JSON list of C-alpha atoms and ligand atoms in Angstrom, two decimals:
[
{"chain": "A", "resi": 1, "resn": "UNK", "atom": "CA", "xyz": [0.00, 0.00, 0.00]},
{"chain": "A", "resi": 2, "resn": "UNK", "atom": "CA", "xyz": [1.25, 3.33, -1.36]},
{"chain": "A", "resi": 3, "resn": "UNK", "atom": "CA", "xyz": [-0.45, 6.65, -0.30]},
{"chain": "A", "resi": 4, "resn": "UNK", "atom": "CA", "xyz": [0.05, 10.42, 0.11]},
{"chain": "A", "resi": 5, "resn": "UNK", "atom": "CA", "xyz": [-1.58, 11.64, 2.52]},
{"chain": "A", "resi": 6, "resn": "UNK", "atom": "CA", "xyz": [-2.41, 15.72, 2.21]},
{"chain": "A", "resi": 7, "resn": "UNK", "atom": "CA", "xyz": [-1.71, 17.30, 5.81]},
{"chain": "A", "resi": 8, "resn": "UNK", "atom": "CA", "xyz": [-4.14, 20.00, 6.23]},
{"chain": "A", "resi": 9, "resn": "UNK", "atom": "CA", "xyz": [-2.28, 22.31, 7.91]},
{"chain": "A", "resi": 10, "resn": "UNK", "atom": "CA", "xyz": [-0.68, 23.74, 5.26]},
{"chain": "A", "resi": 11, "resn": "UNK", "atom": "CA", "xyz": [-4.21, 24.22, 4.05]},
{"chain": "A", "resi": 12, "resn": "UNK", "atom": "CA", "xyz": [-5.95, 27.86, 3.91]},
{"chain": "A", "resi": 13, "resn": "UNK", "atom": "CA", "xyz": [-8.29, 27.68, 6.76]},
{"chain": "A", "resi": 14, "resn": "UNK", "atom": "CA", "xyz": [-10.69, 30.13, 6.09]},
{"chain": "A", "resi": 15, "resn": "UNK", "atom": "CA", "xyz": [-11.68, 27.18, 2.70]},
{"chain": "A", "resi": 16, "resn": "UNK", "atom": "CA", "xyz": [-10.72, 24.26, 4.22]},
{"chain": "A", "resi": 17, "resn": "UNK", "atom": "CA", "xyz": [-13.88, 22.74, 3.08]},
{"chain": "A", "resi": 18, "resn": "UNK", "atom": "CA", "xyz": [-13.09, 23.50, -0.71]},
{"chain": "A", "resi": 19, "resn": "UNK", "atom": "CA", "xyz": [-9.28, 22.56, -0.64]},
{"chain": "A", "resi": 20, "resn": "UNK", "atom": "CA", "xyz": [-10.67, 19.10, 0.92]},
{"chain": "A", "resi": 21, "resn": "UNK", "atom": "CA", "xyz": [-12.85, 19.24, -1.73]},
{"chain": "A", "resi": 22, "resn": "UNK", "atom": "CA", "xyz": [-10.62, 19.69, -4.36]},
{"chain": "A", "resi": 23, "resn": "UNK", "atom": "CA", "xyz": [-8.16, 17.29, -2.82]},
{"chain": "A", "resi": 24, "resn": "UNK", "atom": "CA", "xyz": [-10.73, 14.64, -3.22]},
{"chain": "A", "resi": 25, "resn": "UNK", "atom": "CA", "xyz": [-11.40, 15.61, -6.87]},
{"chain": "A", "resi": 26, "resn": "UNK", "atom": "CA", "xyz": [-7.48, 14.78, -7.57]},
{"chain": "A", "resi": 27, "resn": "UNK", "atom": "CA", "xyz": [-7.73, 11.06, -6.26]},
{"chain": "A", "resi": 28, "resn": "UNK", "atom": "CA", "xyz": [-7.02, 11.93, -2.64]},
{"chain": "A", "resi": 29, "resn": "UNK", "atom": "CA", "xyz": [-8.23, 9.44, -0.21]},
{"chain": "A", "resi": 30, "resn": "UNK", "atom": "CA", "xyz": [-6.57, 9.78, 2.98]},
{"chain": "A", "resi": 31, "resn": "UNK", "atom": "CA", "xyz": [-6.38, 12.57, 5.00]},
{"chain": "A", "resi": 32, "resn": "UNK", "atom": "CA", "xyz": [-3.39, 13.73, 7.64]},
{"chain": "A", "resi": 33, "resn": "UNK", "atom": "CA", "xyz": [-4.81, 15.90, 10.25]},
{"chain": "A", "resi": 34, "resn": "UNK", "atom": "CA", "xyz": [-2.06, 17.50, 13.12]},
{"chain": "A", "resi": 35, "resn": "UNK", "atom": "CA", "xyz": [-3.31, 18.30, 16.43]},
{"chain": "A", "resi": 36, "resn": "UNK", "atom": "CA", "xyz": [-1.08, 20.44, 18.50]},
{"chain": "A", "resi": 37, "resn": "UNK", "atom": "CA", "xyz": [-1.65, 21.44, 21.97]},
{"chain": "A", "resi": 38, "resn": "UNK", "atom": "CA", "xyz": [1.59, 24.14, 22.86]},
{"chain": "A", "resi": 39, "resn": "UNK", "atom": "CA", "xyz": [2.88, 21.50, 25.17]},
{"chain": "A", "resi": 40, "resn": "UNK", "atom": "CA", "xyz": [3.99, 18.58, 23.48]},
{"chain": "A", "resi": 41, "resn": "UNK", "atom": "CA", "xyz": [5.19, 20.94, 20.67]},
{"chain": "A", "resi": 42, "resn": "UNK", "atom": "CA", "xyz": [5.74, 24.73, 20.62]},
{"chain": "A", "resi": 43, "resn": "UNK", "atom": "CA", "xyz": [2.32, 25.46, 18.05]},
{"chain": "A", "resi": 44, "resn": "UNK", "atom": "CA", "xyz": [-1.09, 25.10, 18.43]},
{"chain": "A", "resi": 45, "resn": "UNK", "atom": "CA", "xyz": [-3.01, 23.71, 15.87]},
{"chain": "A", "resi": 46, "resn": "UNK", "atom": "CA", "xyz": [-6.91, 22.65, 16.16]},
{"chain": "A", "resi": 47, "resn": "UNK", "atom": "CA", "xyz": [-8.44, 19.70, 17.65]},
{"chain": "A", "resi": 48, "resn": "UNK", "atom": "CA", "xyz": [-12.32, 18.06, 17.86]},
{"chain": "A", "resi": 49, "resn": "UNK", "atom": "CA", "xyz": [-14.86, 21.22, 16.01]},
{"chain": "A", "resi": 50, "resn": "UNK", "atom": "CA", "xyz": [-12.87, 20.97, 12.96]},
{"chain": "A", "resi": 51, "resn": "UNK", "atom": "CA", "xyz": [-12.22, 17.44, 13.43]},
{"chain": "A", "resi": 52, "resn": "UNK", "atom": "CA", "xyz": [-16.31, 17.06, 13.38]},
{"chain": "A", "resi": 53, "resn": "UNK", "atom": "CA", "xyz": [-16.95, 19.68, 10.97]},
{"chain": "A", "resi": 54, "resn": "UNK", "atom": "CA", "xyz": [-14.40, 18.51, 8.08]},
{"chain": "A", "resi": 55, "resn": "UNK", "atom": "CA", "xyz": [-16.51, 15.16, 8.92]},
{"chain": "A", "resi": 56, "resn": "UNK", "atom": "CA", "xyz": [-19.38, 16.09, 8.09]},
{"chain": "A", "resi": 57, "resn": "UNK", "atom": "CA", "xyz": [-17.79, 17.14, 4.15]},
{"chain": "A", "resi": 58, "resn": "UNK", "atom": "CA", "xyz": [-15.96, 13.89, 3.35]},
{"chain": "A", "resi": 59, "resn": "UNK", "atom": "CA", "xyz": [-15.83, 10.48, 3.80]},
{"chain": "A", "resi": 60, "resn": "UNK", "atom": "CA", "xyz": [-12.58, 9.59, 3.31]},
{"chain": "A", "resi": 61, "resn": "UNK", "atom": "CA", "xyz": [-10.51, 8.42, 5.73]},
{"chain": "A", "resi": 62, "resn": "UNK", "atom": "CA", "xyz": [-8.88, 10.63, 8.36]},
{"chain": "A", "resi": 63, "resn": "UNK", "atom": "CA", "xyz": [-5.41, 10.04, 10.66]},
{"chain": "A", "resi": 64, "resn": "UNK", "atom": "CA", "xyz": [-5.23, 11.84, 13.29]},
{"chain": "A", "resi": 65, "resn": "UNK", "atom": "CA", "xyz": [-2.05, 12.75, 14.39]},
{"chain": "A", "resi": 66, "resn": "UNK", "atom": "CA", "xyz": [-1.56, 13.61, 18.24]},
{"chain": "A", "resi": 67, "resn": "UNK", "atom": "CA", "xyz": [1.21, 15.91, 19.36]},
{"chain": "A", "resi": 68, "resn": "UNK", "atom": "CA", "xyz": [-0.11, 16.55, 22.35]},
{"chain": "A", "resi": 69, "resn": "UNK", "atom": "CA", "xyz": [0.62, 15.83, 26.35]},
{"chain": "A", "resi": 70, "resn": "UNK", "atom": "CA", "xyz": [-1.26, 13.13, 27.88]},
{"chain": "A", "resi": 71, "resn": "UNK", "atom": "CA", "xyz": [-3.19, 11.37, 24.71]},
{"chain": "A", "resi": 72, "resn": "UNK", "atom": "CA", "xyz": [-4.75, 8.78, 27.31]},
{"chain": "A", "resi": 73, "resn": "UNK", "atom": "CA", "xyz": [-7.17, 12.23, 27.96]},
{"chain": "A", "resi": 74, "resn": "UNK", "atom": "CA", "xyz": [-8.75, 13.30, 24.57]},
{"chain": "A", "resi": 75, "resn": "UNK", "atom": "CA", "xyz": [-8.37, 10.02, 22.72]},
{"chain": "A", "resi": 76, "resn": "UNK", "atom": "CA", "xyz": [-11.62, 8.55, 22.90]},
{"chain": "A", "resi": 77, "resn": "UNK", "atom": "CA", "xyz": [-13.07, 12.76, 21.80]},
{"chain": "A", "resi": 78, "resn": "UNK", "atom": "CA", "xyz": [-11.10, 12.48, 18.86]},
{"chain": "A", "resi": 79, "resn": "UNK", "atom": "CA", "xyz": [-12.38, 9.01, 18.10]},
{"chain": "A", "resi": 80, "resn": "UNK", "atom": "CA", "xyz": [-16.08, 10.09, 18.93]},
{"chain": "A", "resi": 81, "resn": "UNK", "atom": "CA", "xyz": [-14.97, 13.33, 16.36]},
{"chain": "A", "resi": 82, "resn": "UNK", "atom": "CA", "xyz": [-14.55, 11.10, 13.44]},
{"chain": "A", "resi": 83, "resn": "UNK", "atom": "CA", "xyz": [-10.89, 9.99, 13.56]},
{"chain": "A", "resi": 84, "resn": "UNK", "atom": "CA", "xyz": [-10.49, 6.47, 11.47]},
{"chain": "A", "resi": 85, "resn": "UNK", "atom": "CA", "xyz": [-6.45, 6.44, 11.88]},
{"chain": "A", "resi": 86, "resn": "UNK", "atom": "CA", "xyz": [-5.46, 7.88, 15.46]},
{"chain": "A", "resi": 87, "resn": "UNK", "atom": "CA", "xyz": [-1.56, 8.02, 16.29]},
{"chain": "A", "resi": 88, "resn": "UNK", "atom": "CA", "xyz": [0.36, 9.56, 19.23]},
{"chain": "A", "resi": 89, "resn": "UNK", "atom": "CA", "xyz": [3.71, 10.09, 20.04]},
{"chain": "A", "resi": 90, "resn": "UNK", "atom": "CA", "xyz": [5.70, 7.66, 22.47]},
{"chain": "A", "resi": 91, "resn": "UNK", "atom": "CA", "xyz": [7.34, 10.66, 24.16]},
{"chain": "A", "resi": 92, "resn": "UNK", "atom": "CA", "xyz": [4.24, 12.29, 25.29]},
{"chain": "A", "resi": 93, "resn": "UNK", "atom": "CA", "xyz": [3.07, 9.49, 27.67]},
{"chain": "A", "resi": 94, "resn": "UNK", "atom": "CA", "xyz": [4.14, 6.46, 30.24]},
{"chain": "A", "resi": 95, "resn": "UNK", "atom": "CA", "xyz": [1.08, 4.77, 29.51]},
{"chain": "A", "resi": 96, "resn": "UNK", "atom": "CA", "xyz": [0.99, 3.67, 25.74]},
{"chain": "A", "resi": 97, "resn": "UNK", "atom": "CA", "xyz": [0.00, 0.34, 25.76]},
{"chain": "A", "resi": 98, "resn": "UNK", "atom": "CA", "xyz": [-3.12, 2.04, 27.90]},
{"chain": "A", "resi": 99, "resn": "UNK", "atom": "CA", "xyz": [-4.07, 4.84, 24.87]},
{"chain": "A", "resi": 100, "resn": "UNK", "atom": "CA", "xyz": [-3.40, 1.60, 22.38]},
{"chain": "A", "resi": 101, "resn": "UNK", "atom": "CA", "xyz": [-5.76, 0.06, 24.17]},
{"chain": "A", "resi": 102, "resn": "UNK", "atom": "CA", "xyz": [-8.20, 3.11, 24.36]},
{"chain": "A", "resi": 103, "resn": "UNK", "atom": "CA", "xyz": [-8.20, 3.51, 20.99]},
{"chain": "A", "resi": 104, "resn": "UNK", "atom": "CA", "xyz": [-8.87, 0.10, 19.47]},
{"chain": "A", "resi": 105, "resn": "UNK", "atom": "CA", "xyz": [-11.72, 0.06, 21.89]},
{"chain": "A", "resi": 106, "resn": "UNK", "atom": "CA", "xyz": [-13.30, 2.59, 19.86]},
{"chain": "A", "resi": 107, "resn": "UNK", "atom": "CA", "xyz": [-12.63, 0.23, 16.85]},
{"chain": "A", "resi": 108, "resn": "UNK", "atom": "CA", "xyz": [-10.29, 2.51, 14.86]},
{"chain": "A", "resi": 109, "resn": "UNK", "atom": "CA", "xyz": [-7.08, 1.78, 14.03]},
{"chain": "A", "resi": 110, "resn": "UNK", "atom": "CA", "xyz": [-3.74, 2.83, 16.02]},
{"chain": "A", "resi": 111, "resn": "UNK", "atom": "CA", "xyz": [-0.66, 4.21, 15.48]},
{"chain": "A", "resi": 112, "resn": "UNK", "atom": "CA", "xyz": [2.34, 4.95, 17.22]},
{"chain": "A", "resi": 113, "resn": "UNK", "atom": "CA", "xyz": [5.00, 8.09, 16.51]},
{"chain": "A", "resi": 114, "resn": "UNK", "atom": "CA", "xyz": [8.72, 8.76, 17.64]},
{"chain": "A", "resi": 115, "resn": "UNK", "atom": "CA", "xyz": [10.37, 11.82, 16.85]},
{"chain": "A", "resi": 116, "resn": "UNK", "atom": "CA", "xyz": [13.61, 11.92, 14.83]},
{"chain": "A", "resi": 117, "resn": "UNK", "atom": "CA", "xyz": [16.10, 10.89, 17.56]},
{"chain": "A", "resi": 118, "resn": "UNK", "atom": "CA", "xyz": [13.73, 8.19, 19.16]},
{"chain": "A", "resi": 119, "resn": "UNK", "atom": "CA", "xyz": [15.36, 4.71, 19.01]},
{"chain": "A", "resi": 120, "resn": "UNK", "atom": "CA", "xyz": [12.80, 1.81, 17.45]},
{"chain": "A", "resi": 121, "resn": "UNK", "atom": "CA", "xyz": [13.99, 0.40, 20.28]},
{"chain": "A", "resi": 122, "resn": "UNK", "atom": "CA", "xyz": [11.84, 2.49, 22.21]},
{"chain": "A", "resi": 123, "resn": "UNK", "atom": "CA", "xyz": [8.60, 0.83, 20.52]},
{"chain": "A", "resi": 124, "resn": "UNK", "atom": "CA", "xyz": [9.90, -2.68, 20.20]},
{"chain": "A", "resi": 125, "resn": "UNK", "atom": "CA", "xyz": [7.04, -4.06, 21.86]},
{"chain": "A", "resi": 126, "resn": "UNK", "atom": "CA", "xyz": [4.42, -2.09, 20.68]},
{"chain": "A", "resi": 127, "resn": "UNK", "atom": "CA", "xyz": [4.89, -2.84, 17.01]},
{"chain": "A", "resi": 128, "resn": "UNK", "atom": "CA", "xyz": [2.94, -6.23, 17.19]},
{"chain": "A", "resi": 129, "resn": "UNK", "atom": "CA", "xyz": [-0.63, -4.38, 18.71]},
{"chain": "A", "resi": 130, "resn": "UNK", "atom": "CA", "xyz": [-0.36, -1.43, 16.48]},
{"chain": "A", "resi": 131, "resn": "UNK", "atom": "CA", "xyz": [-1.64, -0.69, 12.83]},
{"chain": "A", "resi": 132, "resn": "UNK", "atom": "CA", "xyz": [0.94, 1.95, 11.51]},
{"chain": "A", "resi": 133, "resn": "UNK", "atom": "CA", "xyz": [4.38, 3.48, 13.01]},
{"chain": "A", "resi": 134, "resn": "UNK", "atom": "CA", "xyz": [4.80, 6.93, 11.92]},
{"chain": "A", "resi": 135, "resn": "UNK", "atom": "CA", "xyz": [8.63, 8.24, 11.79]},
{"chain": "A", "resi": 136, "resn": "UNK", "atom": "CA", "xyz": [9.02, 11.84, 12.15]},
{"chain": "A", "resi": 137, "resn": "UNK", "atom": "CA", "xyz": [11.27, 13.48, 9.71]},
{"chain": "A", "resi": 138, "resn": "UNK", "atom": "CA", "xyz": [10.95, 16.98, 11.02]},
{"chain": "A", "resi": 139, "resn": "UNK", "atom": "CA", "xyz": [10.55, 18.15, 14.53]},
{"chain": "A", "resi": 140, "resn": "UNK", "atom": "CA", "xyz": [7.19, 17.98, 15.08]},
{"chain": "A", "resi": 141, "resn": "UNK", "atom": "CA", "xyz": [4.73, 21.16, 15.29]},
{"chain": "A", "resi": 142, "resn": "UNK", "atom": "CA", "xyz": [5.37, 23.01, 12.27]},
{"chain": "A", "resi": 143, "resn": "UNK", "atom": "CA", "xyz": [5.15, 22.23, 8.60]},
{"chain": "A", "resi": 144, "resn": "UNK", "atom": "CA", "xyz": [7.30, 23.65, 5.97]},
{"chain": "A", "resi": 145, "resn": "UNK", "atom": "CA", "xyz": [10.70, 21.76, 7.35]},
{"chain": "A", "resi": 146, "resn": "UNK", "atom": "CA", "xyz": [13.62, 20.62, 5.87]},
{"chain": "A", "resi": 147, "resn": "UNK", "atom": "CA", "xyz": [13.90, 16.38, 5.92]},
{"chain": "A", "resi": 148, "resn": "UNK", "atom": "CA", "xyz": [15.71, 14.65, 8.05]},
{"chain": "A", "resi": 149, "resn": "UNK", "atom": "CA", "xyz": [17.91, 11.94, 6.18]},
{"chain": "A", "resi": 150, "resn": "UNK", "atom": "CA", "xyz": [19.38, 10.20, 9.72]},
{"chain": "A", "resi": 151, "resn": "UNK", "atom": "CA", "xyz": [15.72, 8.51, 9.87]},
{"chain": "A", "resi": 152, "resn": "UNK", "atom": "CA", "xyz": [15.74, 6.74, 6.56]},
{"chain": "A", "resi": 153, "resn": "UNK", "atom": "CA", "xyz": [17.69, 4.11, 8.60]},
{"chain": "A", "resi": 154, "resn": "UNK", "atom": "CA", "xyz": [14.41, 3.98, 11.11]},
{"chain": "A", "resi": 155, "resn": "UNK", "atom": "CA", "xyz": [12.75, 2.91, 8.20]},
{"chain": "A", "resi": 156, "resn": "UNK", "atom": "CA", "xyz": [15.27, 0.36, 7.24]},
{"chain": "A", "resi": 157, "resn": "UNK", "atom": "CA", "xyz": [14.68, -0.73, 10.53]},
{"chain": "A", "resi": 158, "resn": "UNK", "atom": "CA", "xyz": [10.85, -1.42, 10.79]},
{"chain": "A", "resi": 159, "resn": "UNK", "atom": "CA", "xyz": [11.06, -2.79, 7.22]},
{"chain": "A", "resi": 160, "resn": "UNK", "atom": "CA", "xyz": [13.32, -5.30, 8.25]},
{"chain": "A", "resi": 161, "resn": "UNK", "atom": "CA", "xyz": [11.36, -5.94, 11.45]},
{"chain": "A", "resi": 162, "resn": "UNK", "atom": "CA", "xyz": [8.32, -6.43, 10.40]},
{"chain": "A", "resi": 163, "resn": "UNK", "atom": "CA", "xyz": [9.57, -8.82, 7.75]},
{"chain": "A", "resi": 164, "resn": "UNK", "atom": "CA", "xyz": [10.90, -10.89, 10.08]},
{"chain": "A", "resi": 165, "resn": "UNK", "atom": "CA", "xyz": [8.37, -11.31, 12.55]},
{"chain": "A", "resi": 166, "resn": "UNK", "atom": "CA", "xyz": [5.44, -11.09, 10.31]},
{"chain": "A", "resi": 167, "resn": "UNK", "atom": "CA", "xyz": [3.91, -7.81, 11.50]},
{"chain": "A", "resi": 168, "resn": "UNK", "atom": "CA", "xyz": [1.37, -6.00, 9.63]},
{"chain": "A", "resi": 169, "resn": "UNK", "atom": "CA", "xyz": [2.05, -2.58, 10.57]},
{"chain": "A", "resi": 170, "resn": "UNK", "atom": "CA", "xyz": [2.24, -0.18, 8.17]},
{"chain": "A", "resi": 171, "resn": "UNK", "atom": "CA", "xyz": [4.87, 2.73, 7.60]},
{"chain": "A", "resi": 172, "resn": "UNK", "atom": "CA", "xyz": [4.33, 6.49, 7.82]},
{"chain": "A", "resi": 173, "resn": "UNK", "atom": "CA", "xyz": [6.85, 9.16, 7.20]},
{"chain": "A", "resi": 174, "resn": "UNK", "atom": "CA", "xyz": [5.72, 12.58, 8.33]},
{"chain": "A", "resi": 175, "resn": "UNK", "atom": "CA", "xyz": [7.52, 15.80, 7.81]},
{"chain": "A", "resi": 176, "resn": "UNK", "atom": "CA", "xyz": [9.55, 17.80, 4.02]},
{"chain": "A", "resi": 177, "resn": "UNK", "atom": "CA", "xyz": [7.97, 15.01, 2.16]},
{"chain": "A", "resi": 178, "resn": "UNK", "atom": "CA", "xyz": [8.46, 15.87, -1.37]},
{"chain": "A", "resi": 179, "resn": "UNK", "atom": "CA", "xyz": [9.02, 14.00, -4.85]},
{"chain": "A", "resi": 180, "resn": "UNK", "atom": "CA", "xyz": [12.45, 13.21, -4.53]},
{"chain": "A", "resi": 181, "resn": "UNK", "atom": "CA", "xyz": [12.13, 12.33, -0.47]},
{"chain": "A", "resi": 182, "resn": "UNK", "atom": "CA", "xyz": [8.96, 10.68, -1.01]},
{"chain": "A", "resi": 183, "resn": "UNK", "atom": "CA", "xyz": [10.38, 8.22, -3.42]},
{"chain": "A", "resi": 184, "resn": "UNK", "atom": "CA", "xyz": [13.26, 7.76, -1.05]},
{"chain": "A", "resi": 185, "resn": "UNK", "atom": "CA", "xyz": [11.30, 6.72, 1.92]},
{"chain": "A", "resi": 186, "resn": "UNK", "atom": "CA", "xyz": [8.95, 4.40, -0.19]},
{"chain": "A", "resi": 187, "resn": "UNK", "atom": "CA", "xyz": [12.12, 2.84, -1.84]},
{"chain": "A", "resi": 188, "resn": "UNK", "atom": "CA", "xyz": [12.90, 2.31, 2.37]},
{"chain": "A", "resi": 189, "resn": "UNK", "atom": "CA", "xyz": [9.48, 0.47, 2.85]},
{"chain": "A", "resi": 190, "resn": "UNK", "atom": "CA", "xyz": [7.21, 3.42, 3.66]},
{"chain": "A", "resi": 191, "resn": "UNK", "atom": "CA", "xyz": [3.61, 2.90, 2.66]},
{"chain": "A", "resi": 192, "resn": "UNK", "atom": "CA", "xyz": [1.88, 5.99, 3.87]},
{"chain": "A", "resi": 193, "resn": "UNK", "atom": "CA", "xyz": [3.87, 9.71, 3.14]},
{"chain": "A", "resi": 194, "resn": "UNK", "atom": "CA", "xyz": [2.09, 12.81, 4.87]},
{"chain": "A", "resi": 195, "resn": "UNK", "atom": "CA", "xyz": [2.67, 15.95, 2.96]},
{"chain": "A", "resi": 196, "resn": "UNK", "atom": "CA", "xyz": [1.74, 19.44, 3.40]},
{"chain": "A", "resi": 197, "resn": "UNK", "atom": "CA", "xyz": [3.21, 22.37, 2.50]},
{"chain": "A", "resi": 198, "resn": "UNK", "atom": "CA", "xyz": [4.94, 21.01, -0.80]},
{"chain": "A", "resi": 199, "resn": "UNK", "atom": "CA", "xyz": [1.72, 19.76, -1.81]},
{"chain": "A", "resi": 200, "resn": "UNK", "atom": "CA", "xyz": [-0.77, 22.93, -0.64]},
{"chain": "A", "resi": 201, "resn": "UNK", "atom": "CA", "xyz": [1.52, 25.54, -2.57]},
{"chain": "A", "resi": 202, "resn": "UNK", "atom": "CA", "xyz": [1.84, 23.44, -6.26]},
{"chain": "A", "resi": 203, "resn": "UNK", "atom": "CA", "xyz": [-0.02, 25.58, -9.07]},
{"chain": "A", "resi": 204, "resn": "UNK", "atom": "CA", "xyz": [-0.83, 22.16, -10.23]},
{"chain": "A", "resi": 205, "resn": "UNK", "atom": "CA", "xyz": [-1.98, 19.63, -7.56]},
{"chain": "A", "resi": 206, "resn": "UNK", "atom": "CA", "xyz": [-3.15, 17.12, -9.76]},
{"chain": "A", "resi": 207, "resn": "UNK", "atom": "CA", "xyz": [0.39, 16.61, -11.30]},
{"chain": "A", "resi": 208, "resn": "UNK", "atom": "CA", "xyz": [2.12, 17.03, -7.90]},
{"chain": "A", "resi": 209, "resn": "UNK", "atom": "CA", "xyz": [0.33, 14.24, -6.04]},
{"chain": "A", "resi": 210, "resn": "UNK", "atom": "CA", "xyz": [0.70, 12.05, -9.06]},
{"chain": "A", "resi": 211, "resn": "UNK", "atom": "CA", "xyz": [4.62, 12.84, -9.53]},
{"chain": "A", "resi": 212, "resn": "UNK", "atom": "CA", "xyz": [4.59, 12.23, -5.19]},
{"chain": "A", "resi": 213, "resn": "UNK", "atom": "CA", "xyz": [3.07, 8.59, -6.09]},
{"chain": "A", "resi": 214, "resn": "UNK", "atom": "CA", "xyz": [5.40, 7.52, -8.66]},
{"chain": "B", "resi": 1, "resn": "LIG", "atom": "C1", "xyz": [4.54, 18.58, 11.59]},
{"chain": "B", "resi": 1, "resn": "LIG", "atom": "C2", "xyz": [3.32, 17.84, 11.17]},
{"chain": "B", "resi": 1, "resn": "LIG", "atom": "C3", "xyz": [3.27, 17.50, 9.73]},
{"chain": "B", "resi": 1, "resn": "LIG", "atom": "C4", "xyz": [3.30, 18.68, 8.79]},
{"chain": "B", "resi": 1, "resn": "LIG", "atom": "C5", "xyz": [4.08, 18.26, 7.58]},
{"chain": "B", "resi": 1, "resn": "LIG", "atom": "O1", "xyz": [4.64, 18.59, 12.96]},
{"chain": "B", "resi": 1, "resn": "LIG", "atom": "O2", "xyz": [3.20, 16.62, 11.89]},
{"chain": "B", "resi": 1, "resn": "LIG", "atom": "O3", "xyz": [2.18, 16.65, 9.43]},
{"chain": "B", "resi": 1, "resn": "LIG", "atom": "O4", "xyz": [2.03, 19.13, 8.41]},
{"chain": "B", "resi": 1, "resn": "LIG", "atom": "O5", "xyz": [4.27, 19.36, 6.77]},
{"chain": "B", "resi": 1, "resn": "LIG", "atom": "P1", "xyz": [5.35, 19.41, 5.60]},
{"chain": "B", "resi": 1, "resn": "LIG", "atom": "O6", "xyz": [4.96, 18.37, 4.59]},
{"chain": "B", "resi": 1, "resn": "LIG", "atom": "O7", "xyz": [5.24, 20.81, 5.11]},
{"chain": "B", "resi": 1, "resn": "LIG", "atom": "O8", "xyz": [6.70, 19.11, 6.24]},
{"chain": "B", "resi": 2, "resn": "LIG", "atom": "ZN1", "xyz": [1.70, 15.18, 11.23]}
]
């Protein structure tokens, strides 16, 4: 499974319906959607009325990413929002098999994040109970960053892992996802690439996300 995912905050707020919209019209069919709290990272995004209210326009699917202080206490509203894909970050809690749990309780699927210089290690034994890993390749809480490279071997990593113990979890790769990074992190074993701001600003979005997909 190969797919960009549009984050939408690089998105112009004040038509976020229409640039969903239109993002849908160009074959999108997964949605990345950051929620920031000024805690976990130094920005503040949006959380569960837009969550709800970009619900109510679409119904494709949306992953909800979490980069916020203690998960285990808004989980289940950003479920109940309309979250399909829910992932949090590994640093932000000492209970993540507990918001794992939390979340597949609601039936949706789980993922779990690390920030560039967070070991796999950290995660080892999380990676057979969740659906995706998503690697950070920016410092999270702002979009428009420059890649990463030292977490290509990350990838490496959880490719090779989940080979050999036959997990199913998918790969995400969030942060200066472009054409020539995406292709490098898919030729890694990423399946899902988030990207924003490269993707928001094209003239031509239609030929972007196709030349991010090839
Ligand atoms: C950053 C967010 C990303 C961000 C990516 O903290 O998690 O999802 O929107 O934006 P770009 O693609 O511009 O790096
Ligand atoms: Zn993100």
């Amino acid at each position: 499974m190969k797919k960009i995912l549009p984050s939408i905050l690089s998105a112009d707020f004040s038509n976020l319906g229409k640039e969903i919209i239109e993002m849908e019209n160009i074959g999108v069919d997964m949605f990345h959607i950051d929620v920031m709290d000024g805690h976990f990272v130094p920005n503040i995004s949006f959380a569960f009325p837009i969550i709800s209210s970009i619900r109510k326009i679409t119904n494709k699917i949306f992953d909800v990413h979490l980069m916020i202080d203690n998960p285990e206490n808004y989980v289940e509203r950003i479920c109940d929002s309309g979250a399909d894909m829910i992932s949090f970050h590994i640093e932000s809690t000492n209970h993540a098999d507990r918001v794992i749990q939390l979340i597949k309780n609601k039936g949706k699927k789980v993922g779990i994040a690390i920030n560039p210089q967070t070991s796999v290690d950290s995660i080892i034994y999380l990676l057979s109970t969740v659906d995706y890993v998503l690697v950070m390749s920016v410092n999270p809480g702002f979009g428009g960053q420059k890649f990463i490279s030292y977490v290509l071997d990350k990838i490496n990593i959880l490719d090779s892992i989940r080979k050999e113990k036959k997990y199913n979890f998918l790969i995400e790769v969030d942060g200066g996802i472009n054409i020539e990074t995406s292709k490098i992190c898919r030729d890694k074993g990423a399946d899902l690439l988030v990207c924003g701001s490269f993707l928001f600003a094209s003239d031509d979005k239609k030929n972007t996300y196709k030349e991010l997909l090839k």
